XYZ file of C-alpha atoms in Angstrom:
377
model
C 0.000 0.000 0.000
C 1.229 3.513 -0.740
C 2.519 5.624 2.078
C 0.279 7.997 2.989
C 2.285 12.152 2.521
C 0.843 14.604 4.447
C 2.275 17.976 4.969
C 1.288 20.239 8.415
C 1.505 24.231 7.934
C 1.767 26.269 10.701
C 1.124 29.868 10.691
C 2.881 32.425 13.410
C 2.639 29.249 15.790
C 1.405 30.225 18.777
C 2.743 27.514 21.810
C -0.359 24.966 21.625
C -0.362 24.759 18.352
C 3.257 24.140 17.754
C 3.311 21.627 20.826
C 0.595 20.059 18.969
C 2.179 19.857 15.464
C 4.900 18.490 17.171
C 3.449 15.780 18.579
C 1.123 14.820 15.784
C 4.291 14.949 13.853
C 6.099 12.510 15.662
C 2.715 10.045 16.354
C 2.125 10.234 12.439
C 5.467 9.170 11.626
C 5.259 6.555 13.971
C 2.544 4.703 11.920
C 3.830 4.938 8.981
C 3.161 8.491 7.477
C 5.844 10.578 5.521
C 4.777 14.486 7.220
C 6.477 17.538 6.278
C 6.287 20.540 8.452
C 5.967 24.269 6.955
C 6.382 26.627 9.646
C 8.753 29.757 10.172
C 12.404 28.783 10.426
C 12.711 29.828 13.891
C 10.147 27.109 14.965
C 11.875 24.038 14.257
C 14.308 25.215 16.409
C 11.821 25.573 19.258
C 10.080 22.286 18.957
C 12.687 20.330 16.635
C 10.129 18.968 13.928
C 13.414 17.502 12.516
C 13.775 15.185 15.459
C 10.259 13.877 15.331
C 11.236 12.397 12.317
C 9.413 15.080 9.906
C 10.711 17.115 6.832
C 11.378 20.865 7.636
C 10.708 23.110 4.945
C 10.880 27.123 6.452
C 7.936 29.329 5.302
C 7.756 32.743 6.573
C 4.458 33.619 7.827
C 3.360 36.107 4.809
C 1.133 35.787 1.846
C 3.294 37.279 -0.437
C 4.023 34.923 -3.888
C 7.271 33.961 -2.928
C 6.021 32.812 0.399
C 3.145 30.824 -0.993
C 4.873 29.384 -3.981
C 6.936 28.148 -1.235
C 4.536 26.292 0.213
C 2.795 25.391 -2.676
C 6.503 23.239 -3.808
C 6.301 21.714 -0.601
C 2.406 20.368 -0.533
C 3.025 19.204 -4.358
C 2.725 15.259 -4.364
C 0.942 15.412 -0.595
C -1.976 12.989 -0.142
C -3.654 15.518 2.357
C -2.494 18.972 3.855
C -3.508 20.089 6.977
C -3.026 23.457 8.258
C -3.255 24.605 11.981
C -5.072 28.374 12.343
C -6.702 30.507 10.342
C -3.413 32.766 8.661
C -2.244 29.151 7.923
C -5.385 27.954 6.229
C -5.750 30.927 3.687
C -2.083 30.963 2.712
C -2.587 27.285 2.281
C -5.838 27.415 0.589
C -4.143 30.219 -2.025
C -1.182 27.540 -2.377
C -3.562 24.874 -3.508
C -6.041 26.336 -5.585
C -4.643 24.670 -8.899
C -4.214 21.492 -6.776
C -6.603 18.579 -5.967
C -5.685 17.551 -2.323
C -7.863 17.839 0.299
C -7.254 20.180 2.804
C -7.589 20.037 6.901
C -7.933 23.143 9.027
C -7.495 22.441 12.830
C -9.165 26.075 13.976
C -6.818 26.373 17.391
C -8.015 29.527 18.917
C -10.313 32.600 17.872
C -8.563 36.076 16.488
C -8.392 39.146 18.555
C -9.424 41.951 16.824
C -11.970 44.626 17.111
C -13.391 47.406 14.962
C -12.509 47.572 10.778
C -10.269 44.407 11.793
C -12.762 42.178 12.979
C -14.108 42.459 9.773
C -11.155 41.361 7.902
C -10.824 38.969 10.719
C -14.693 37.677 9.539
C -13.247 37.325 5.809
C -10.618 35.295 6.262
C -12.380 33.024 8.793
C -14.924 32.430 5.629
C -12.024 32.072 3.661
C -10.343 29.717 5.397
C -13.383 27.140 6.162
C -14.598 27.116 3.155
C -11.569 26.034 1.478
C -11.239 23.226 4.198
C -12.647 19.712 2.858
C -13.113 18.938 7.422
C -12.407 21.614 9.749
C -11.337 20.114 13.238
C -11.930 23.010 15.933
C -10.739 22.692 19.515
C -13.643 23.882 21.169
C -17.218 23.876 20.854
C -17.655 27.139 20.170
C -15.116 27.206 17.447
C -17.336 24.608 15.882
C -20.499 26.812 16.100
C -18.256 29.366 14.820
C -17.235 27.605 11.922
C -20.707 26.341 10.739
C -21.519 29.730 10.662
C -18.456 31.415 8.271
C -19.686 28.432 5.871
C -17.503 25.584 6.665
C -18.516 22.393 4.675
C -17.653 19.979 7.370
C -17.113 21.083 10.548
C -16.121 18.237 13.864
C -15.104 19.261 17.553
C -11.431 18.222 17.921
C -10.086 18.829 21.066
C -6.345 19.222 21.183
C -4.571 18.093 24.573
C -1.218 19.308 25.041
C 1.467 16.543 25.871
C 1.835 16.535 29.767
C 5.873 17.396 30.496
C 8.008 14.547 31.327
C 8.478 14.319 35.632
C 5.970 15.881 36.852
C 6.327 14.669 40.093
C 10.050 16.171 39.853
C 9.297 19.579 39.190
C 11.472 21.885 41.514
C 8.512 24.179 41.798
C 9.960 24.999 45.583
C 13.554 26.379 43.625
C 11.077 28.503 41.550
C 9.314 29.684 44.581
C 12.580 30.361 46.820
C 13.659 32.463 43.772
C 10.659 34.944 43.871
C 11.293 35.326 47.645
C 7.623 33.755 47.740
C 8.419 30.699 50.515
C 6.736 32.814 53.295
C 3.813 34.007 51.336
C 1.014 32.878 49.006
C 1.971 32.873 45.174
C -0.431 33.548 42.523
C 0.817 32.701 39.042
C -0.250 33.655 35.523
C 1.656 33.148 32.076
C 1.350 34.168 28.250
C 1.698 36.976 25.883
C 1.498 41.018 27.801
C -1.379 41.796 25.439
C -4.557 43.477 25.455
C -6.745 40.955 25.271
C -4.504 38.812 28.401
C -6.562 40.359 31.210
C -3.898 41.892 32.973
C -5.226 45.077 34.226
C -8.314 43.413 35.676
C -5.450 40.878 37.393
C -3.766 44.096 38.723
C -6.847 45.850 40.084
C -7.724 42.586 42.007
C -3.921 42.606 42.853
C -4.999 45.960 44.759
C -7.600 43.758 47.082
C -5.199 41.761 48.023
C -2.871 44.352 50.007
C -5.260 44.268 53.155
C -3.989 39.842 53.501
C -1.287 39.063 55.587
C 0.740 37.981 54.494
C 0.089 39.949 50.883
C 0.334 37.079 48.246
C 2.986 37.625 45.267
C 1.582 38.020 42.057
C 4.041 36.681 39.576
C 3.691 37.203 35.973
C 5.760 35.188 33.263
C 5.391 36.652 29.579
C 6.474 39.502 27.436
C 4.611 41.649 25.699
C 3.538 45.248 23.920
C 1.914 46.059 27.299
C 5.242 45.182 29.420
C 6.087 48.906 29.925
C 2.872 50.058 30.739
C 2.432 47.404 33.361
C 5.493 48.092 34.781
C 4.506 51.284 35.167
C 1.481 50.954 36.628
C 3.353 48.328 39.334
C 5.756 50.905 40.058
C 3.004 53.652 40.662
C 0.498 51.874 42.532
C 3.027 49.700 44.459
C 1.275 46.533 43.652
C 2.216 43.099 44.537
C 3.060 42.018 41.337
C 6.362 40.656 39.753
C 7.007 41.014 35.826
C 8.936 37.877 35.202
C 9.493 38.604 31.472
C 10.187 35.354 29.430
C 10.526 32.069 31.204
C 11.430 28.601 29.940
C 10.536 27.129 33.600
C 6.371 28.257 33.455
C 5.336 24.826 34.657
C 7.821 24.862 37.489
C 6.622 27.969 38.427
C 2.668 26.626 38.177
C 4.333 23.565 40.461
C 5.245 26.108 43.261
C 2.049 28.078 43.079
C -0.349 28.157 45.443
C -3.324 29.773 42.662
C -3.048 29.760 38.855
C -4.954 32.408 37.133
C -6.194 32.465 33.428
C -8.139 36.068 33.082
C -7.685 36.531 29.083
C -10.895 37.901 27.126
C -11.444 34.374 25.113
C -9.640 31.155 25.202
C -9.616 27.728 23.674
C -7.815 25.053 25.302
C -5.304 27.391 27.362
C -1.898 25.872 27.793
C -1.790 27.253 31.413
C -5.218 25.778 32.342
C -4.218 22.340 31.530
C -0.957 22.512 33.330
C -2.689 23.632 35.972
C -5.366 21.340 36.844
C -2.550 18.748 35.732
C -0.083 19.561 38.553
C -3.308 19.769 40.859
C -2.842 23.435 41.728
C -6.152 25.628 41.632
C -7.207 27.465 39.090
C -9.021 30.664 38.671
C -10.088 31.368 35.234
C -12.767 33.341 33.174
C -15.971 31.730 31.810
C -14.952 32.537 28.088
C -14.717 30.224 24.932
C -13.571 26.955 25.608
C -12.720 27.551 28.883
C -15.938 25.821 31.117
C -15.620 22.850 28.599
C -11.939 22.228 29.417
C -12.152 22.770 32.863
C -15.649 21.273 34.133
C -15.990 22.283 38.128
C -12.169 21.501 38.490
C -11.780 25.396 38.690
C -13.087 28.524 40.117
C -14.648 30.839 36.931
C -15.412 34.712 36.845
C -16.747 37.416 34.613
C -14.486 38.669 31.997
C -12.882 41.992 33.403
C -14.755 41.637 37.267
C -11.748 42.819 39.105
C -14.054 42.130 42.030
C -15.218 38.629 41.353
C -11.644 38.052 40.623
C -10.030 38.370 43.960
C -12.960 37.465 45.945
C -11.936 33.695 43.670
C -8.622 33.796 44.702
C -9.420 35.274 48.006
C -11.483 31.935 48.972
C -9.066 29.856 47.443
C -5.995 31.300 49.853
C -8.235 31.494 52.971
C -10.408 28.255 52.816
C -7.686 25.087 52.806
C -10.834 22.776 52.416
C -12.017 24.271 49.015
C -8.286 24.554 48.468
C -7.628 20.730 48.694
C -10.460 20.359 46.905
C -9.744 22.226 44.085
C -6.265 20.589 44.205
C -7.649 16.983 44.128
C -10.147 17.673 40.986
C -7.922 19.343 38.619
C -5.859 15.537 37.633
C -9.284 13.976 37.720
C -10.650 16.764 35.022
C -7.187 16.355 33.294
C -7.816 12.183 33.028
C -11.164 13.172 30.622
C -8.766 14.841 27.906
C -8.281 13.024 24.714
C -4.539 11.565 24.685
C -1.885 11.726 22.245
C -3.060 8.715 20.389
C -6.819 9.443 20.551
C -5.841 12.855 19.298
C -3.309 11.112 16.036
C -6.271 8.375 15.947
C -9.030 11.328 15.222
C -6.350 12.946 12.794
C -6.114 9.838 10.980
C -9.550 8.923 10.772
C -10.221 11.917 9.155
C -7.067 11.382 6.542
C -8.435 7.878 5.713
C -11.984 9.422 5.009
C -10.341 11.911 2.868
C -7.518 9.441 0.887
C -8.886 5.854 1.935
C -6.643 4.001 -0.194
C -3.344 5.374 1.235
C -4.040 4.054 5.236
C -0.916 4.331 6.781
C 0.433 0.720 8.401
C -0.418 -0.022 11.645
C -4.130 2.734 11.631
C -5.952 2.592 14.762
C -3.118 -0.015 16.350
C -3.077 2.387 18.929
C 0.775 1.895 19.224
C 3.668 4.412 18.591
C 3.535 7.854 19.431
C 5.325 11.238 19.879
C 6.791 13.727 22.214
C 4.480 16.747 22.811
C -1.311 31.163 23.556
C -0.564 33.119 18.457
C -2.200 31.405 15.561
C -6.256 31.060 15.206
């Protein structure tokens, strides 16, 4: 039987869905698949495509021709293409219009953008479902959202980031020591300084916080547009909070944390919710998007942008040990109900065989094999 090509484009890559190209890269190759990655250079570097036994061809995240006859060389001969976010899926789509293979958008997260954007934002979500032959969206949400920009076929297909290897290892106490946190309560929060991140409704509950004692440490990993202003407003108001910049140790940090907090305007399946509830520390977390589907009652939810109902959650969570441990004990039980790596590659292959039947990779639905597994829509 012929092996089954596939090629996986990724856009500006935001972490999930590089984590999860990753490790659909390695799984597919693992049963048999030949997958080539198309991605901006610096991303193989990040998450090593090249090591999960994938072909790396670097495509810069533009639309001009050169860019997309780029990528149109590298899906020529491909069985199926699948492209991961929105940007991805109309460069892709423009790449294969003179091409018959069948095209699969996973639809990762929802664009920010407000105003004259939005609508542009609107165009090239039509764009991009409708030139999708099975859109797989993360979220339920996304899949309502879909249906309604005119996608042809659209499925829920949640996307479950790898857990890290030693969990159980983590030297979350290190990370706390670090902060000078090991006498007070540490509230952590990670991703991109933007807008749309929440921040300044984090800060103001930050303010509520001043009257505990001891005052918990607010501790903020990420970089951003808004890092100045932040700062700023830190420095002026003498809150509690810590700008951390960059950090390659997040989940150690999440280890050594008494409170996670998620208080973005719309997410998916957030990164920092799932290592959360994964390490068993509590979450607090807007009801937005995906969120109450990922979570169940394994975490605390609030109002978008109530500052109020915001550090009354964490408030609780610091001053009542029972709903505490409670919290703590639900979040691996939530984290069991995710899809795993291979139910994730399974779902991804099912949908290739509906698409290409006659090129089933080896081994389909064996179960066996495997890979190593904030941005992009």
């Amino acid at each position: 039987m012929t092996q089954l090509r596939t090629v996986q484009v990724l856009g500006g890559g935001s972490a999930g869905s590089s984590a999860h190209v990753r490790s659909l890269a390695a799984g597919l190759v693992a049963r048999g698949v030949r997958v080539t990655v198309c991605a901006p250079a610096e991303l193989d570097h990040d998450y090593d495509f090249l090591g999960a036994g994938a072909r790396f061809v670097p495509v810069p995240r533009r639309s001009d021709p050169l860019a997309v006859g780029a990528l149109r060389a590298a899906c020529a001969g491909a069985d199926v293409v699948h492209a991961h976010g929105v940007h991805a899926a109309v460069r892709t789509g423009m790449a294969l219009a003179a091409q018959p293979v069948p095209l699969v958008v996973t639809w990762h997260s929802r664009p920010r953008a407000e105003g004259a954007r939005a609508q542009l934002v609107g165009f090239m979500e039509r764009k991009a479902v409708r030139a999708a032959a099975v859109v797989l969206a993360t979220s339920s949400e996304l899949v309502d959202r879909a249906r309604r920009r005119g996608a042809r076929d659209a499925r829920l297909g949640p996307v479950t980031l790898p857990p890290p290897s030693g969990l159980a290892d983590l030297p979350g106490e290190k990370a706390r020591a670090e902060l000078g946190a090991l006498d007070r309560p540490l509230v952590v929060t990670a991703g991109p300084l933007e807008p749309y991140r929440g921040h300044d409704t984090l800060f103001d509950a930050s303010r509520r916080w001043l009257g505990h004692d001891p005052v918990p440490l607010v501790a903020v990993a990420g970089d951003g547009s808004r890092r100045p202003a932040l700062q700023r407003r830190v420095d002026v108001e003498g809150l509690p909070v810590r700008l951390l910049g960059p950090r390659e140790d997040v989940t150690a940090l999440l280890a050594g944390s008494d409170v996670a907090v998620l208080a973005g305007r719309w997410e998916a399946r957030a990164p920092l919710a799932q290592e959360a509830l994964r390490l068993g520390v509590p979450l607090v977390a807007t009801a937005v998007g995906g969120v109450p589907e990922l979570v169940g009652d394994a975490a605390e939810l609030v109002p978008y942008a109530d500052a109020v109902a915001l550090a009354a959650a964490v408030s609780r969570l610091l001053t009542d040990p029972a709903r505490h441990a409670a919290l703590a004990a639900a979040g691996p039980r939530q984290a069991a109900t995710w899809p795993t790596e291979d139910e994730t590659i399974a779902q991804v292959l099912s949908v290739y065989d509906e698409l290409c039947p006659r090129r089933t990779p080896r081994g389909h639905g064996s179960g066996h094999g495997g890979g190593h597994g904030d941005g992009d829509a």
